[in-house]
Amino acid sequence: MLIPVRTTIFEDMSARARAAGAINLGQGFPDACGPLSVREAAARAVLEGPHHYPPMRGTEALRHALAAHYAETQGLHFDPASEIVVTSGATEALAAALLALLQPGDAAIILEPAYDAYGPLIRRAGAAVQPVRLAPPDWRLTAAMIEAAITQQTRLILVNDPVNPTGRRLSSHERAAIRDVALAHDLLIVADEVWEEVRPPGSAHVSLAADPALAGRVVKIGSAGKIFQVTGWKVGWMLAPAPLAARLAAAHQFLTFTTPPALQQAVALGLQTERAWMDEMRLEVAAGRAHLAQGLQQAGYAVLPSDCTWFLSVDLAASGIAMPDAAFCRWLVDAHGVAAIPVSAFFETDGPPQSVVRFCHAKAAETIDAALPKLAAARQQMAQKSEQMPLFSQSP
Ligand code: PMP
Ligand code: GLN
Protein backbone atom coordinates (compact mmCIF):
# COMPACT_ATOMS: atom_id res chain seq x y z
CA MET A 1 0.00 0.00 0.00
CA LEU A 2 1.29 3.47 -0.83
CA ILE A 3 1.65 5.88 2.09
CA PRO A 4 -0.19 9.15 1.37
CA VAL A 5 2.09 12.15 0.78
CA ARG A 6 0.63 15.62 1.14
CA THR A 7 1.20 18.51 -1.25
CA THR A 8 3.26 21.28 0.36
CA ILE A 9 1.43 24.27 1.79
CA PHE A 10 3.42 26.50 -0.60
CA GLU A 11 2.19 24.69 -3.70
CA ASP A 12 -1.33 24.53 -2.26
CA MET A 13 -1.54 28.25 -1.46
CA SER A 14 0.08 29.29 -4.76
CA ALA A 15 -2.47 27.19 -6.67
CA ARG A 16 -5.29 28.86 -4.69
CA ALA A 17 -3.74 32.26 -5.42
CA ARG A 18 -3.63 31.51 -9.16
CA ALA A 19 -7.22 30.24 -9.15
CA ALA A 20 -8.44 33.33 -7.26
CA GLY A 21 -6.26 35.79 -9.21
CA ALA A 22 -4.92 36.84 -5.80
CA ILE A 23 -1.80 38.72 -4.72
CA ASN A 24 0.60 36.01 -3.60
CA LEU A 25 2.26 36.88 -0.28
CA GLY A 26 2.32 33.16 0.55
CA GLN A 27 5.07 31.09 -1.06
CA GLY A 28 8.48 32.69 -0.51
CA PHE A 29 9.67 34.29 -3.72
CA PRO A 30 10.56 37.93 -4.30
CA ASP A 31 9.20 40.23 -7.01
CA ALA A 32 12.85 40.98 -7.93
CA CYS A 33 15.06 38.49 -9.77
CA GLY A 34 18.73 38.78 -8.93
CA PRO A 35 21.70 40.82 -10.23
CA LEU A 36 21.78 41.40 -14.00
CA SER A 37 25.44 40.30 -14.22
CA VAL A 38 24.53 36.92 -12.74
CA ARG A 39 21.61 36.41 -15.12
CA GLU A 40 23.80 37.48 -18.07
CA ALA A 41 26.52 35.05 -17.01
CA ALA A 42 23.93 32.25 -16.92
CA ALA A 43 22.65 33.22 -20.40
CA ARG A 44 26.20 33.27 -21.80
CA ALA A 45 26.98 29.89 -20.30
CA VAL A 46 23.78 28.42 -21.73
CA LEU A 47 24.90 29.57 -25.21
CA GLU A 48 28.59 28.83 -24.94
CA GLY A 49 28.75 25.96 -22.46
CA PRO A 50 29.73 24.05 -20.44
CA HIS A 51 26.83 21.77 -21.31
CA HIS A 52 27.85 18.38 -20.00
CA TYR A 53 28.14 16.79 -16.60
CA PRO A 54 30.28 18.95 -14.34
CA PRO A 55 32.24 17.22 -11.55
CA MET A 56 29.89 15.45 -9.15
CA ARG A 57 30.84 17.75 -6.24
CA GLY A 58 30.30 20.92 -8.32
CA THR A 59 32.29 23.02 -10.80
CA GLU A 60 35.79 24.06 -9.74
CA ALA A 61 34.79 27.69 -10.17
CA LEU A 62 31.79 27.47 -7.83
CA ARG A 63 33.58 25.47 -5.13
CA HIS A 64 36.46 27.98 -5.13
CA ALA A 65 34.04 30.92 -5.08
CA LEU A 66 32.15 29.38 -2.14
CA ALA A 67 35.38 28.80 -0.20
CA ALA A 68 36.45 32.43 -0.74
CA HIS A 69 32.96 33.81 0.03
CA TYR A 70 32.63 32.00 3.37
CA ALA A 71 36.23 32.80 4.37
CA GLU A 72 35.63 36.51 3.77
CA THR A 73 32.09 36.85 5.08
CA GLN A 74 31.97 34.35 7.97
CA GLY A 75 35.61 33.47 8.73
CA LEU A 76 34.95 29.83 7.77
CA HIS A 77 37.57 27.71 6.05
CA PHE A 78 36.45 24.93 3.74
CA ASP A 79 38.71 23.13 1.27
CA PRO A 80 37.14 23.38 -2.22
CA ALA A 81 38.45 19.92 -3.15
CA SER A 82 37.23 17.92 -0.16
CA GLU A 83 34.78 19.93 1.97
CA ILE A 84 32.22 21.42 -0.45
CA VAL A 85 29.45 19.60 -2.33
CA VAL A 86 27.20 21.56 -4.73
CA THR A 87 23.59 20.33 -4.89
CA SER A 88 20.39 21.05 -6.81
CA GLY A 89 19.08 23.51 -4.26
CA ALA A 90 19.12 23.36 -0.47
CA THR A 91 16.23 20.90 -0.66
CA GLU A 92 18.51 18.35 -2.29
CA ALA A 93 21.25 19.21 0.21
CA LEU A 94 18.82 18.48 3.08
CA ALA A 95 17.79 15.19 1.47
CA ALA A 96 21.39 14.14 0.85
CA ALA A 97 22.54 15.12 4.34
CA LEU A 98 19.68 13.31 6.09
CA LEU A 99 20.02 10.20 3.91
CA ALA A 100 23.78 10.20 4.49
CA LEU A 101 23.73 10.72 8.24
CA LEU A 102 20.63 8.86 9.46
CA GLN A 103 20.04 5.09 9.62
CA PRO A 104 16.69 3.37 10.07
CA GLY A 105 15.97 3.39 13.80
CA ASP A 106 17.78 6.70 14.43
CA ALA A 107 15.99 9.89 15.45
CA ALA A 108 16.54 13.56 14.62
CA ILE A 109 15.55 16.71 16.55
CA ILE A 110 13.80 19.55 14.72
CA LEU A 111 12.88 22.95 16.15
CA GLU A 112 9.29 23.93 15.41
CA PRO A 113 8.08 25.89 13.58
CA ALA A 114 10.30 23.89 11.18
CA TYR A 115 10.63 24.15 7.40
CA ASP A 116 8.08 21.74 6.01
CA ALA A 117 10.53 19.43 4.20
CA TYR A 118 12.34 18.41 7.40
CA GLY A 119 9.88 15.89 8.86
CA PRO A 120 9.13 14.04 5.61
CA LEU A 121 12.85 13.84 4.67
CA ILE A 122 13.85 12.50 8.11
CA ARG A 123 11.15 9.84 7.88
CA ARG A 124 12.24 9.03 4.32
CA ALA A 125 15.68 8.23 5.78
CA GLY A 126 13.95 5.73 8.10
CA ALA A 127 14.43 7.86 11.22
CA ALA A 128 11.98 9.27 13.77
CA VAL A 129 11.24 12.99 14.09
CA GLN A 130 11.68 14.52 17.56
CA PRO A 131 10.05 17.97 17.48
CA VAL A 132 10.87 20.72 19.96
CA ARG A 133 7.84 23.02 20.00
CA LEU A 134 8.56 26.74 20.36
CA ALA A 135 5.98 29.40 21.18
CA PRO A 136 5.27 32.91 19.90
CA PRO A 137 5.91 35.77 20.18
CA ASP A 138 9.65 35.22 20.66
CA TRP A 139 9.94 31.47 19.85
CA ARG A 140 12.68 31.18 22.53
CA LEU A 141 14.78 27.97 22.66
CA THR A 142 16.57 26.58 25.74
CA ALA A 143 18.89 23.61 26.29
CA ALA A 144 16.27 22.07 28.61
CA MET A 145 13.71 22.06 25.78
CA ILE A 146 16.09 20.15 23.51
CA GLU A 147 17.15 17.79 26.33
CA ALA A 148 13.51 16.88 26.92
CA ALA A 149 13.20 15.57 23.33
CA ILE A 150 16.43 13.53 23.25
CA THR A 151 16.51 9.73 23.47
CA GLN A 152 19.17 7.05 22.98
CA GLN A 153 18.21 7.04 19.30
CA THR A 154 18.88 10.75 18.69
CA ARG A 155 21.65 11.17 16.14
CA LEU A 156 21.41 14.77 14.98
CA ILE A 157 19.80 18.18 15.42
CA LEU A 158 18.47 19.90 12.32
CA VAL A 159 18.65 23.65 12.88
CA ASN A 160 17.41 26.46 10.65
CA ASP A 161 19.05 29.85 11.27
CA PRO A 162 17.80 32.47 10.37
CA VAL A 163 14.41 30.84 10.70
CA ASN A 164 11.73 30.34 8.07
CA PRO A 165 8.88 31.09 8.93
CA THR A 166 9.48 33.34 11.96
CA GLY A 167 12.06 35.64 10.37
CA ARG A 168 14.14 35.73 13.54
CA ARG A 169 17.60 34.35 14.16
CA LEU A 170 19.17 32.40 16.99
CA SER A 171 20.69 34.38 19.86
CA SER A 172 24.17 33.51 21.08
CA HIS A 173 22.48 31.80 24.09
CA GLU A 174 20.40 29.64 21.79
CA ARG A 175 23.44 28.69 19.70
CA ALA A 176 25.28 27.82 22.92
CA ALA A 177 22.33 25.68 24.05
CA ILE A 178 22.47 23.73 20.78
CA ARG A 179 26.24 23.35 21.10
CA ASP A 180 26.08 22.13 24.71
CA VAL A 181 23.41 19.55 23.97
CA ALA A 182 25.21 18.34 20.83
CA LEU A 183 28.44 17.87 22.79
CA ALA A 184 26.74 16.24 25.80
CA HIS A 185 24.98 13.68 23.58
CA ASP A 186 27.56 13.35 20.80
CA LEU A 187 25.15 14.62 18.11
CA LEU A 188 25.76 15.93 14.61
CA ILE A 189 24.25 19.27 13.57
CA VAL A 190 22.72 19.95 10.17
CA ALA A 191 22.66 23.75 9.96
CA ASP A 192 20.25 24.98 7.30
CA GLU A 193 21.57 28.52 6.89
CA VAL A 194 19.98 29.33 3.51
CA TRP A 195 18.80 32.72 4.88
CA GLU A 196 22.28 33.77 6.08
CA GLU A 197 22.49 36.75 3.68
CA VAL A 198 18.94 37.98 4.31
CA ARG A 199 19.55 39.67 7.65
CA PRO A 200 19.49 43.21 9.06
CA PRO A 201 21.67 45.64 7.04
CA GLY A 202 25.10 46.03 8.61
CA SER A 203 24.86 42.88 10.76
CA ALA A 204 26.90 39.67 10.46
CA HIS A 205 25.73 36.07 10.24
CA VAL A 206 27.28 33.78 12.88
CA SER A 207 27.29 30.19 11.63
CA LEU A 208 27.06 27.19 13.93
CA ALA A 209 30.00 25.96 11.84
CA ALA A 210 32.10 28.83 13.24
CA ASP A 211 32.10 27.39 16.77
CA PRO A 212 35.47 25.61 17.29
CA ALA A 213 33.89 23.35 19.93
CA LEU A 214 31.67 21.92 17.19
CA ALA A 215 34.53 21.08 14.81
CA GLY A 216 33.77 17.87 12.91
CA ARG A 217 30.04 17.90 13.76
CA VAL A 218 28.40 20.50 11.53
CA VAL A 219 27.01 20.22 8.01
CA LYS A 220 26.27 23.75 6.79
CA ILE A 221 23.71 24.15 3.99
CA GLY A 222 23.29 27.21 1.74
CA SER A 223 21.30 28.26 -1.34
CA ALA A 224 21.94 30.66 -4.21
CA GLY A 225 18.16 30.98 -4.57
CA LYS A 226 18.02 33.07 -1.40
CA ILE A 227 21.33 34.95 -1.78
CA PHE A 228 20.62 36.11 -5.34
CA GLN A 229 16.81 36.08 -5.40
CA VAL A 230 16.59 33.34 -8.04
CA THR A 231 14.46 30.76 -6.24
CA GLY A 232 13.83 28.64 -9.35
CA TRP A 233 17.52 28.07 -10.09
CA LYS A 234 17.97 25.44 -7.39
CA VAL A 235 21.70 25.77 -6.82
CA GLY A 236 22.60 24.85 -3.25
CA TRP A 237 25.52 23.38 -1.34
CA MET A 238 26.74 21.48 1.71
CA LEU A 239 29.90 22.42 3.58
CA ALA A 240 31.42 19.95 6.04
CA PRO A 241 34.74 18.52 7.21
CA ALA A 242 36.22 16.09 4.66
CA PRO A 243 35.13 12.76 6.23
CA LEU A 244 31.52 13.98 6.56
CA ALA A 245 31.62 15.61 3.12
CA ALA A 246 32.62 12.27 1.57
CA ARG A 247 29.47 10.69 3.03
CA LEU A 248 27.36 13.63 1.83
CA ALA A 249 28.82 13.38 -1.69
CA ALA A 250 28.08 9.66 -1.74
CA ALA A 251 24.41 10.40 -1.05
CA HIS A 252 24.28 13.32 -3.53
CA GLN A 253 25.71 11.20 -6.38
CA PHE A 254 22.63 8.96 -6.37
CA LEU A 255 20.09 11.75 -5.98
CA THR A 256 20.87 14.22 -8.78
CA PHE A 257 24.59 13.48 -9.34
CA THR A 258 25.18 17.03 -10.65
CA THR A 259 23.59 20.48 -10.95
CA PRO A 260 23.28 22.52 -14.22
CA PRO A 261 26.80 23.85 -14.94
CA ALA A 262 25.64 27.11 -16.55
CA LEU A 263 23.88 28.12 -13.34
CA GLN A 264 26.87 27.07 -11.24
CA GLN A 265 29.12 29.35 -13.35
CA ALA A 266 26.75 32.27 -12.88
CA VAL A 267 26.48 31.77 -9.11
CA ALA A 268 30.30 31.58 -8.88
CA LEU A 269 30.56 34.93 -10.65
CA GLY A 270 27.91 36.45 -8.37
CA LEU A 271 29.71 35.33 -5.22
CA GLN A 272 32.95 36.87 -6.53
CA THR A 273 31.57 40.20 -7.74
CA GLU A 274 28.19 41.06 -6.20
CA ARG A 275 28.95 41.84 -2.55
CA ALA A 276 27.63 45.42 -3.00
CA TRP A 277 24.43 44.04 -4.56
CA MET A 278 23.95 41.90 -1.44
CA ASP A 279 24.26 45.01 0.80
CA GLU A 280 21.68 46.80 -1.34
CA MET A 281 19.42 43.73 -1.31
CA ARG A 282 19.43 43.76 2.52
CA LEU A 283 18.33 47.40 2.53
CA GLU A 284 15.52 46.68 0.06
CA VAL A 285 14.29 43.63 1.97
CA ALA A 286 14.31 45.63 5.24
CA ALA A 287 12.32 48.41 3.56
CA GLY A 288 9.72 45.90 2.30
CA ARG A 289 9.45 44.41 5.80
CA ALA A 290 8.92 47.85 7.39
CA HIS A 291 6.36 48.81 4.72
CA LEU A 292 4.23 45.69 5.16
CA ALA A 293 4.60 45.66 8.97
CA GLN A 294 3.50 49.27 9.25
CA GLY A 295 0.50 48.77 6.98
CA LEU A 296 -0.57 45.63 8.84
CA GLN A 297 -0.25 47.39 12.19
CA GLN A 298 -2.33 50.31 10.95
CA ALA A 299 -4.98 47.80 9.87
CA GLY A 300 -5.09 46.37 13.42
CA TYR A 301 -2.92 43.28 13.01
CA ALA A 302 -0.54 42.25 15.80
CA VAL A 303 2.79 41.91 13.96
CA LEU A 304 5.36 39.62 15.59
CA PRO A 305 8.99 40.77 15.75
CA SER A 306 11.25 39.65 12.86
CA ASP A 307 14.34 40.97 11.10
CA CYS A 308 15.59 38.21 8.78
CA THR A 309 14.34 36.25 5.74
CA TRP A 310 11.59 37.46 3.40
CA PHE A 311 8.90 36.78 5.99
CA LEU A 312 6.98 38.39 8.81
CA SER A 313 4.07 36.99 10.80
CA VAL A 314 0.95 38.24 12.50
CA ASP A 315 -0.87 36.71 15.48
CA LEU A 316 -4.56 36.44 14.60
CA ALA A 317 -5.81 36.00 18.18
CA ALA A 318 -3.89 39.08 19.31
CA SER A 319 -5.37 40.90 16.28
CA GLY A 320 -8.91 40.18 17.46
CA ILE A 321 -9.47 37.45 14.87
CA ALA A 322 -10.92 34.29 16.39
CA MET A 323 -10.15 31.86 13.60
CA PRO A 324 -7.52 29.13 13.15
CA ASP A 325 -4.64 30.12 10.86
CA ALA A 326 -5.30 27.54 8.12
CA ALA A 327 -9.00 28.44 7.85
CA PHE A 328 -8.13 32.14 7.87
CA CYS A 329 -5.63 31.70 4.99
CA ARG A 330 -8.14 29.76 2.88
CA TRP A 331 -10.79 32.42 3.50
CA LEU A 332 -8.36 35.31 2.94
CA VAL A 333 -7.28 34.15 -0.52
CA ASP A 334 -10.83 33.44 -1.72
CA ALA A 335 -12.71 36.31 -0.09
CA HIS A 336 -10.08 39.07 -0.18
CA GLY A 337 -7.56 38.02 -2.84
CA VAL A 338 -4.36 37.77 -0.78
CA ALA A 339 -2.46 34.50 -0.25
CA ALA A 340 -0.54 33.87 3.00
CA ILE A 341 0.85 30.80 4.77
CA PRO A 342 -0.57 29.32 8.02
CA VAL A 343 2.35 28.72 10.41
CA SER A 344 0.65 25.58 11.78
CA ALA A 345 1.90 23.93 8.55
CA PHE A 346 5.40 24.12 10.09
CA PHE A 347 4.42 21.81 12.99
CA GLU A 348 4.30 17.99 12.97
CA THR A 349 1.15 17.79 15.09
CA ASP A 350 -1.90 19.91 15.86
CA GLY A 351 -1.89 22.20 18.87
CA PRO A 352 -0.99 25.77 19.70
CA PRO A 353 0.02 28.04 18.14
CA GLN A 354 -2.72 27.92 15.53
CA SER A 355 -3.14 31.62 15.14
CA VAL A 356 0.06 32.74 13.39
CA VAL A 357 0.08 33.64 9.70
CA ARG A 358 3.20 34.27 7.59
CA PHE A 359 3.43 36.88 4.82
CA CYS A 360 6.25 37.26 2.26
CA HIS A 361 7.25 40.93 2.20
CA ALA A 362 10.05 40.67 -0.41
CA LYS A 363 7.81 42.43 -2.90
CA ALA A 364 7.71 45.66 -4.87
CA ALA A 365 6.15 48.59 -2.99
CA GLU A 366 3.22 48.51 -5.47
CA THR A 367 2.51 44.85 -4.64
CA ILE A 368 2.44 45.64 -0.91
CA ASP A 369 0.32 48.76 -1.52
CA ALA A 370 -2.16 46.68 -3.52
CA ALA A 371 -2.37 44.01 -0.80
CA LEU A 372 -2.75 46.28 2.23
CA PRO A 373 -6.33 47.56 1.62
CA LYS A 374 -7.46 43.98 1.06
CA LEU A 375 -5.79 42.86 4.28
CA ALA A 376 -7.35 45.79 6.13
CA ALA A 377 -10.81 44.86 4.84
CA ALA A 378 -10.26 41.25 5.89
CA ARG A 379 -9.22 42.27 9.41
CA GLN A 380 -12.20 44.56 9.79
CA GLN A 381 -14.69 41.96 8.60
CA MET A 382 -13.26 39.09 10.65
CA ALA A 383 -12.65 41.08 13.84
CA GLN A 384 -16.30 42.21 13.79
CA LYS A 385 -17.48 38.64 13.26
CA SER A 386 -15.16 37.33 15.96
CA GLU A 387 -16.63 39.73 18.47
CA GLN A 388 -20.13 38.48 17.72
CA MET A 389 -19.24 34.80 17.44
CA PRO A 390 -15.93 33.48 18.81
CA LEU A 391 -15.26 30.49 16.52
CA PHE A 392 -12.01 29.63 18.12
CA SER A 393 -10.47 31.07 21.20
CA GLN A 394 -6.84 31.19 22.06
CA SER A 395 -5.08 33.55 24.38
CA PRO A 396 -2.65 35.82 22.56
N1 PMP B 1 15.45 25.50 3.80
C1 PMP B 1 14.73 26.57 4.15
C2 PMP B 1 14.66 27.00 5.56
C3 PMP B 1 14.03 27.29 3.16
O1 PMP B 1 13.30 28.34 3.51
C4 PMP B 1 14.10 26.84 1.82
C5 PMP B 1 13.36 27.53 0.71
N2 PMP B 1 12.40 28.40 1.06
C6 PMP B 1 14.87 25.74 1.52
C7 PMP B 1 15.53 25.08 2.54
C8 PMP B 1 14.98 25.21 0.12
O2 PMP B 1 15.86 25.94 -0.66
P1 PMP B 1 16.07 25.63 -2.21
O3 PMP B 1 15.02 26.39 -2.94
O4 PMP B 1 17.47 26.08 -2.50
O5 PMP B 1 15.91 24.15 -2.40
N1 GLN C 1 10.75 27.91 0.96
C1 GLN C 1 9.73 28.65 0.33
C2 GLN C 1 8.82 29.23 1.40
O1 GLN C 1 9.06 29.08 2.55
C3 GLN C 1 8.94 27.84 -0.62
C4 GLN C 1 9.64 26.65 -1.19
C5 GLN C 1 8.64 25.72 -1.80
O2 GLN C 1 7.67 26.16 -2.39
N2 GLN C 1 8.86 24.46 -1.59
O3 GLN C 1 7.84 29.83 1.06
PDB file of C-alpha atoms and ligand atoms in Angstrom, residues 10 28 88-94 115 117-118 160 162-164 192 194-195 221-226 231-232 234-236 310-311 358, ligand 1:
ATOM      1  CA  PHE A  10       3.423  26.498  -0.597  1.00  0.00           C
ATOM      2  CA  GLY A  28       8.481  32.689  -0.510  1.00  0.00           C
ATOM      3  CA  SER A  88      20.394  21.052  -6.814  1.00  0.00           C
ATOM      4  CA  GLY A  89      19.076  23.509  -4.260  1.00  0.00           C
ATOM      5  CA  ALA A  90      19.124  23.359  -0.474  1.00  0.00           C
ATOM      6  CA  THR A  91      16.233  20.895  -0.663  1.00  0.00           C
ATOM      7  CA  GLU A  92      18.513  18.345  -2.291  1.00  0.00           C
ATOM      8  CA  ALA A  93      21.247  19.209   0.212  1.00  0.00           C
ATOM      9  CA  LEU A  94      18.825  18.479   3.076  1.00  0.00           C
ATOM     10  CA  TYR A 115      10.626  24.148   7.399  1.00  0.00           C
ATOM     11  CA  ALA A 117      10.527  19.429   4.204  1.00  0.00           C
ATOM     12  CA  TYR A 118      12.344  18.405   7.400  1.00  0.00           C
ATOM     13  CA  ASN A 160      17.412  26.460  10.653  1.00  0.00           C
ATOM     14  CA  PRO A 162      17.795  32.470  10.373  1.00  0.00           C
ATOM     15  CA  VAL A 163      14.408  30.845  10.700  1.00  0.00           C
ATOM     16  CA  ASN A 164      11.730  30.337   8.070  1.00  0.00           C
ATOM     17  CA  ASP A 192      20.247  24.984   7.297  1.00  0.00           C
ATOM     18  CA  VAL A 194      19.977  29.333   3.514  1.00  0.00           C
ATOM     19  CA  TRP A 195      18.796  32.719   4.885  1.00  0.00           C
ATOM     20  CA  ILE A 221      23.711  24.155   3.995  1.00  0.00           C
ATOM     21  CA  GLY A 222      23.292  27.205   1.739  1.00  0.00           C
ATOM     22  CA  SER A 223      21.300  28.259  -1.336  1.00  0.00           C
ATOM     23  CA  ALA A 224      21.937  30.657  -4.212  1.00  0.00           C
ATOM     24  CA  GLY A 225      18.163  30.982  -4.571  1.00  0.00           C
ATOM     25  CA  LYS A 226      18.015  33.070  -1.402  1.00  0.00           C
ATOM     26  CA  THR A 231      14.456  30.760  -6.241  1.00  0.00           C
ATOM     27  CA  GLY A 232      13.830  28.636  -9.348  1.00  0.00           C
ATOM     28  CA  LYS A 234      17.971  25.438  -7.393  1.00  0.00           C
ATOM     29  CA  VAL A 235      21.696  25.765  -6.823  1.00  0.00           C
ATOM     30  CA  GLY A 236      22.596  24.851  -3.249  1.00  0.00           C
ATOM     31  CA  TRP A 310      11.594  37.457   3.397  1.00  0.00           C
ATOM     32  CA  PHE A 311       8.900  36.782   5.986  1.00  0.00           C
ATOM     33  CA  ARG A 358       3.202  34.266   7.587  1.00  0.00           C
TER      34      ARG A 358
HETATM   35  N1  PMP B   1      15.452  25.500   3.804  1.00  0.00           N
HETATM   36  C1  PMP B   1      14.727  26.572   4.148  1.00  0.00           C
HETATM   37  C2  PMP B   1      14.661  26.998   5.562  1.00  0.00           C
HETATM   38  C3  PMP B   1      14.030  27.287   3.156  1.00  0.00           C
HETATM   39  O1  PMP B   1      13.303  28.343   3.508  1.00  0.00           O
HETATM   40  C4  PMP B   1      14.098  26.843   1.821  1.00  0.00           C
HETATM   41  C5  PMP B   1      13.357  27.532   0.713  1.00  0.00           C
HETATM   42  N2  PMP B   1      12.402  28.396   1.058  1.00  0.00           N
HETATM   43  C6  PMP B   1      14.872  25.740   1.520  1.00  0.00           C
HETATM   44  C7  PMP B   1      15.532  25.084   2.537  1.00  0.00           C
HETATM   45  C8  PMP B   1      14.979  25.205   0.121  1.00  0.00           C
HETATM   46  O2  PMP B   1      15.863  25.936  -0.656  1.00  0.00           O
HETATM   47  P1  PMP B   1      16.070  25.630  -2.212  1.00  0.00           P
HETATM   48  O3  PMP B   1      15.023  26.395  -2.943  1.00  0.00           O
HETATM   49  O4  PMP B   1      17.466  26.081  -2.496  1.00  0.00           O
HETATM   50  O5  PMP B   1      15.908  24.154  -2.401  1.00  0.00           O
END
